[in-house]
PDB file of C-alpha atoms in Angstrom:
ATOM      1  CA  MET Z   1     -33.650  21.556  -9.700  1.00 61.00           C
ATOM      2  CA  ASN Z   2     -35.319  24.330  -8.284  1.00 69.00           C
ATOM      3  CA  ASP Z   3     -35.769  23.025  -4.168  1.00 93.00           C
ATOM      4  CA  VAL Z   4     -31.876  21.783  -4.351  1.00 95.00           C
ATOM      5  CA  ILE Z   5     -29.648  24.766  -2.071  1.00 96.00           C
ATOM      6  CA  LEU Z   6     -26.394  23.968  -0.773  1.00 97.00           C
ATOM      7  CA  VAL Z   7     -25.854  24.214   3.037  1.00 97.00           C
ATOM      8  CA  ASP Z   8     -22.380  24.146   4.969  1.00 97.00           C
ATOM      9  CA  LEU Z   9     -22.948  21.666   8.043  1.00 96.00           C
ATOM     10  CA  GLU Z  10     -21.567  22.720  11.274  1.00 91.00           C
ATOM     11  CA  SER Z  11     -20.916  19.658  13.438  1.00 85.00           C
ATOM     12  CA  GLU Z  12     -24.233  19.731  15.592  1.00 88.00           C
ATOM     13  CA  ASP Z  13     -26.533  20.620  12.523  1.00 94.00           C
ATOM     14  CA  PRO Z  14     -29.495  18.554  13.067  1.00 96.00           C
ATOM     15  CA  ARG Z  15     -29.312  18.198   8.433  1.00 97.00           C
ATOM     16  CA  TRP Z  16     -26.759  14.796   9.678  1.00 96.00           C
ATOM     17  CA  ALA Z  17     -29.272  12.864  10.817  1.00 96.00           C
ATOM     18  CA  ARG Z  18     -29.429  12.752   6.617  1.00 97.00           C
ATOM     19  CA  ALA Z  19     -26.319  13.751   5.728  1.00 97.00           C
ATOM     20  CA  LEU Z  20     -24.088  11.510   7.475  1.00 97.00           C
ATOM     21  CA  PRO Z  21     -25.924   8.122   5.159  1.00 97.00           C
ATOM     22  CA  VAL Z  22     -24.774   9.898   2.594  1.00 98.00           C
ATOM     23  CA  LEU Z  23     -21.243   9.948   3.377  1.00 97.00           C
ATOM     24  CA  ARG Z  24     -21.435   6.698   4.442  1.00 97.00           C
ATOM     25  CA  GLU Z  25     -21.935   6.145   1.226  1.00 96.00           C
ATOM     26  CA  LEU Z  26     -18.338   6.295   0.809  1.00 96.00           C
ATOM     27  CA  ARG Z  27     -16.494   5.879   3.857  1.00 96.00           C
ATOM     28  CA  PRO Z  28     -19.070   2.686   5.031  1.00 96.00           C
ATOM     29  CA  HIS Z  29     -16.640   2.497   8.221  1.00 96.00           C
ATOM     30  CA  LEU Z  30     -16.994   6.197   9.569  1.00 96.00           C
ATOM     31  CA  THR Z  31     -19.356   5.374  12.937  1.00 94.00           C
ATOM     32  CA  GLU Z  32     -21.192   8.072  14.560  1.00 92.00           C
ATOM     33  CA  GLU Z  33     -18.609   7.760  16.824  1.00 94.00           C
ATOM     34  CA  LEU Z  34     -15.870   8.213  14.791  1.00 95.00           C
ATOM     35  CA  PHE Z  35     -17.294  11.130  12.943  1.00 92.00           C
ATOM     36  CA  THR Z  36     -17.723  12.836  15.537  1.00 90.00           C
ATOM     37  CA  GLN Z  37     -14.082  12.211  17.057  1.00 92.00           C
ATOM     38  CA  VAL Z  38     -12.919  12.827  14.007  1.00 92.00           C
ATOM     39  CA  MET Z  39     -15.529  16.508  14.014  1.00 89.00           C
ATOM     40  CA  ARG Z  40     -13.742  17.260  17.473  1.00 87.00           C
ATOM     41  CA  GLU Z  41      -9.803  16.136  16.471  1.00 88.00           C
ATOM     42  CA  ALA Z  42     -10.610  18.728  12.966  1.00 85.00           C
ATOM     43  CA  GLY Z  43     -11.503  22.179  15.037  1.00 72.00           C
ATOM     44  CA  PRO Z  44     -13.321  24.180  13.381  1.00 66.00           C
ATOM     45  CA  GLN Z  45     -11.430  25.486  11.367  1.00 70.00           C
ATOM     46  CA  GLY Z  46      -9.895  22.016   9.755  1.00 85.00           C
ATOM     47  CA  LEU Z  47     -11.988  19.737   8.230  1.00 93.00           C
ATOM     48  CA  ARG Z  48     -15.516  21.340   6.742  1.00 95.00           C
ATOM     49  CA  PHE Z  49     -18.756  19.995   5.332  1.00 97.00           C
ATOM     50  CA  THR Z  50     -20.941  20.933   2.486  1.00 98.00           C
ATOM     51  CA  ALA Z  51     -24.000  19.417   1.491  1.00 98.00           C
ATOM     52  CA  VAL Z  52     -26.838  19.329  -1.099  1.00 98.00           C
ATOM     53  CA  PHE Z  53     -30.791  19.303  -0.420  1.00 98.00           C
ATOM     54  CA  ALA Z  54     -33.199  18.519  -3.202  1.00 97.00           C
ATOM     55  CA  GLY Z  55     -35.454  19.507  -0.644  1.00 95.00           C
ATOM     56  CA  GLU Z  56     -35.210  17.200   3.004  1.00 95.00           C
ATOM     57  CA  ARG Z  57     -32.900  14.390   1.289  1.00 97.00           C
ATOM     58  CA  CYS Z  58     -29.058  15.006   1.378  1.00 98.00           C
ATOM     59  CA  VAL Z  59     -28.569  14.309  -2.142  1.00 98.00           C
ATOM     60  CA  ALA Z  60     -24.272  14.724  -1.780  1.00 98.00           C
ATOM     61  CA  ILE Z  61     -21.785  15.806   0.538  1.00 98.00           C
ATOM     62  CA  ALA Z  62     -17.977  17.349   0.536  1.00 98.00           C
ATOM     63  CA  GLY Z  63     -15.273  17.082   2.656  1.00 97.00           C
ATOM     64  CA  TRP Z  64     -12.823  19.986   2.982  1.00 97.00           C
ATOM     65  CA  ARG Z  65     -10.423  21.865   4.085  1.00 96.00           C
ATOM     66  CA  ILE Z  66      -7.920  24.653   3.445  1.00 95.00           C
ATOM     67  CA  VAL Z  67      -3.787  23.311   3.138  1.00 94.00           C
ATOM     68  CA  ALA Z  68      -1.186  25.212   3.997  1.00 93.00           C
ATOM     69  CA  ASN Z  69       1.839  23.024   2.631  1.00 93.00           C
ATOM     70  CA  THR Z  70       5.659  23.569   0.794  1.00 95.00           C
ATOM     71  CA  SER Z  71       4.302  21.481  -2.719  1.00 92.00           C
ATOM     72  CA  ALA Z  72       0.861  23.775  -3.680  1.00 94.00           C
ATOM     73  CA  ILE Z  73       2.054  26.852  -0.941  1.00 95.00           C
ATOM     74  CA  ARG Z  74      -2.180  26.443  -0.311  1.00 97.00           C
ATOM     75  CA  LYS Z  75      -4.580  24.197  -1.421  1.00 97.00           C
ATOM     76  CA  LEU Z  76      -7.938  23.263  -1.279  1.00 97.00           C
ATOM     77  CA  TYR Z  77      -8.454  19.992  -0.284  1.00 96.00           C
ATOM     78  CA  ILE Z  78     -11.576  17.539  -1.055  1.00 97.00           C
ATOM     79  CA  ASP Z  79     -11.451  15.147   1.221  1.00 96.00           C
ATOM     80  CA  ASP Z  80     -14.947  13.189   0.504  1.00 96.00           C
ATOM     81  CA  LEU Z  81     -17.449  13.605  -1.742  1.00 97.00           C
ATOM     82  CA  SER Z  82     -20.068  11.336  -2.082  1.00 97.00           C
ATOM     83  CA  THR Z  83     -22.952  11.479  -4.114  1.00 97.00           C
ATOM     84  CA  ALA Z  84     -26.083   9.174  -2.720  1.00 97.00           C
ATOM     85  CA  ALA Z  85     -26.187   6.222  -5.323  1.00 95.00           C
ATOM     86  CA  ALA Z  86     -29.960   6.684  -6.622  1.00 95.00           C
ATOM     87  CA  ASP Z  87     -29.318  10.669  -7.681  1.00 96.00           C
ATOM     88  CA  ARG Z  88     -25.223  10.737  -9.116  1.00 94.00           C
ATOM     89  CA  SER Z  89     -25.027  11.727 -12.912  1.00 93.00           C
ATOM     90  CA  ARG Z  90     -28.223  14.264 -11.835  1.00 96.00           C
ATOM     91  CA  GLY Z  91     -25.712  17.353 -11.823  1.00 95.00           C
ATOM     92  CA  TYR Z  92     -25.581  17.515  -7.908  1.00 97.00           C
ATOM     93  CA  GLY Z  93     -21.560  16.248  -7.899  1.00 96.00           C
ATOM     94  CA  ARG Z  94     -20.623  19.032 -10.607  1.00 96.00           C
ATOM     95  CA  MET Z  95     -22.489  21.833  -8.464  1.00 97.00           C
ATOM     96  CA  LEU Z  96     -20.721  20.440  -5.809  1.00 97.00           C
ATOM     97  CA  MET Z  97     -17.263  21.155  -7.357  1.00 97.00           C
ATOM     98  CA  ASP Z  98     -18.110  24.354  -8.928  1.00 97.00           C
ATOM     99  CA  GLU Z  99     -18.872  25.048  -5.381  1.00 98.00           C
ATOM    100  CA  LEU Z 100     -15.340  24.233  -4.138  1.00 98.00           C
ATOM    101  CA  ARG Z 101     -14.232  25.764  -7.148  1.00 97.00           C
ATOM    102  CA  GLU Z 102     -15.335  29.567  -6.259  1.00 98.00           C
ATOM    103  CA  ARG Z 103     -14.433  29.355  -2.890  1.00 98.00           C
ATOM    104  CA  ALA Z 104     -10.694  27.924  -3.525  1.00 97.00           C
ATOM    105  CA  VAL Z 105     -10.183  30.842  -5.788  1.00 98.00           C
ATOM    106  CA  ALA Z 106     -11.722  33.384  -3.280  1.00 98.00           C
ATOM    107  CA  ALA Z 107      -9.780  31.859  -0.382  1.00 96.00           C
ATOM    108  CA  GLY Z 108      -6.444  32.840  -2.836  1.00 97.00           C
ATOM    109  CA  CYS Z 109      -5.839  29.410  -3.490  1.00 97.00           C
ATOM    110  CA  ARG Z 110      -3.747  27.221  -5.904  1.00 97.00           C
ATOM    111  CA  SER Z 111      -5.336  24.392  -6.308  1.00 96.00           C
ATOM    112  CA  LEU Z 112      -8.235  22.364  -6.111  1.00 97.00           C
ATOM    113  CA  GLU Z 113      -7.212  19.310  -5.226  1.00 96.00           C
ATOM    114  CA  LEU Z 114      -8.331  14.949  -4.239  1.00 95.00           C
ATOM    115  CA  ASP Z 115      -7.546  12.036  -3.769  1.00 94.00           C
ATOM    116  CA  SER Z 116      -9.398   9.249  -5.369  1.00 94.00           C
ATOM    117  CA  GLY Z 117      -9.631   5.192  -4.542  1.00 92.00           C
ATOM    118  CA  VAL Z 118      -7.562   3.131  -7.536  1.00 92.00           C
ATOM    119  CA  GLN Z 119     -11.250   0.815  -8.182  1.00 93.00           C
ATOM    120  CA  ARG Z 120     -13.856   4.094  -8.665  1.00 93.00           C
ATOM    121  CA  PHE Z 121     -13.566   4.020 -11.583  1.00 92.00           C
ATOM    122  CA  ASP Z 122     -17.100   6.177 -12.656  1.00 92.00           C
ATOM    123  CA  ALA Z 123     -15.287   9.071  -9.589  1.00 93.00           C
ATOM    124  CA  HIS Z 124     -12.006   9.192 -12.270  1.00 94.00           C
ATOM    125  CA  ARG Z 125     -14.295   9.713 -15.210  1.00 94.00           C
ATOM    126  CA  PHE Z 126     -15.663  12.412 -13.366  1.00 93.00           C
ATOM    127  CA  TYR Z 127     -12.532  14.185 -12.131  1.00 94.00           C
ATOM    128  CA  LEU Z 128     -11.808  13.818 -15.931  1.00 94.00           C
ATOM    129  CA  ARG Z 129     -14.291  15.510 -17.218  1.00 94.00           C
ATOM    130  CA  GLU Z 130     -14.527  18.456 -14.378  1.00 95.00           C
ATOM    131  CA  ARG Z 131     -10.755  18.619 -16.202  1.00 95.00           C
ATOM    132  CA  MET Z 132      -8.406  17.879 -13.023  1.00 95.00           C
ATOM    133  CA  SER Z 133      -5.339  16.045 -14.523  1.00 95.00           C
ATOM    134  CA  ILE Z 134      -3.826  13.450 -12.123  1.00 94.00           C
ATOM    135  CA  THR Z 135      -0.642  14.014 -11.171  1.00 93.00           C
ATOM    136  CA  ALA Z 136       0.785  12.194  -8.759  1.00 93.00           C
ATOM    137  CA  HIS Z 137       0.588   8.317  -6.895  1.00 90.00           C
ATOM    138  CA  HIS Z 138      -0.646   7.854  -3.350  1.00 90.00           C
ATOM    139  CA  PHE Z 139       1.620   5.261  -1.176  1.00 92.00           C
ATOM    140  CA  ASP Z 140      -0.345   4.432   1.985  1.00 92.00           C
ATOM    141  CA  LEU Z 141       1.122   2.714   4.847  1.00 93.00           C
ATOM    142  CA  GLU Z 142      -1.224   0.727   7.034  1.00 92.00           C
ATOM    143  CA  LEU Z 143       0.020   1.393  11.190  1.00 96.00           C
TER     144      LEU Z 143
END
């Protein structure tokens, strides 16, 4: 992993051309237009993205934010965590999780949390290996 780096991606970063396809492996509905809309509405202190690049290739990406609420008081919430299918099981997801854990501690968060689709068994195994616990059920009402 000599040429592997972690990068915080701003909305206008040209590396999004290589990072968005990795994010779309998790979120196939996410067009460039929808992504632009989300980033505009999230604002500069809202949703942030950290990516892993191996050379010029984006191999993994995480979308995350710091949230204050009554249940956790302050938490780092991971909205998206995606590793390119061809690059899974090479430590890139763990690299992102370690970085986000450090950022959560530095920001005074009490927890690091995420939701994962019920069908994503490989992801669940990964999160459990990362010492995360299943602590809630997530309910959704499509509108």
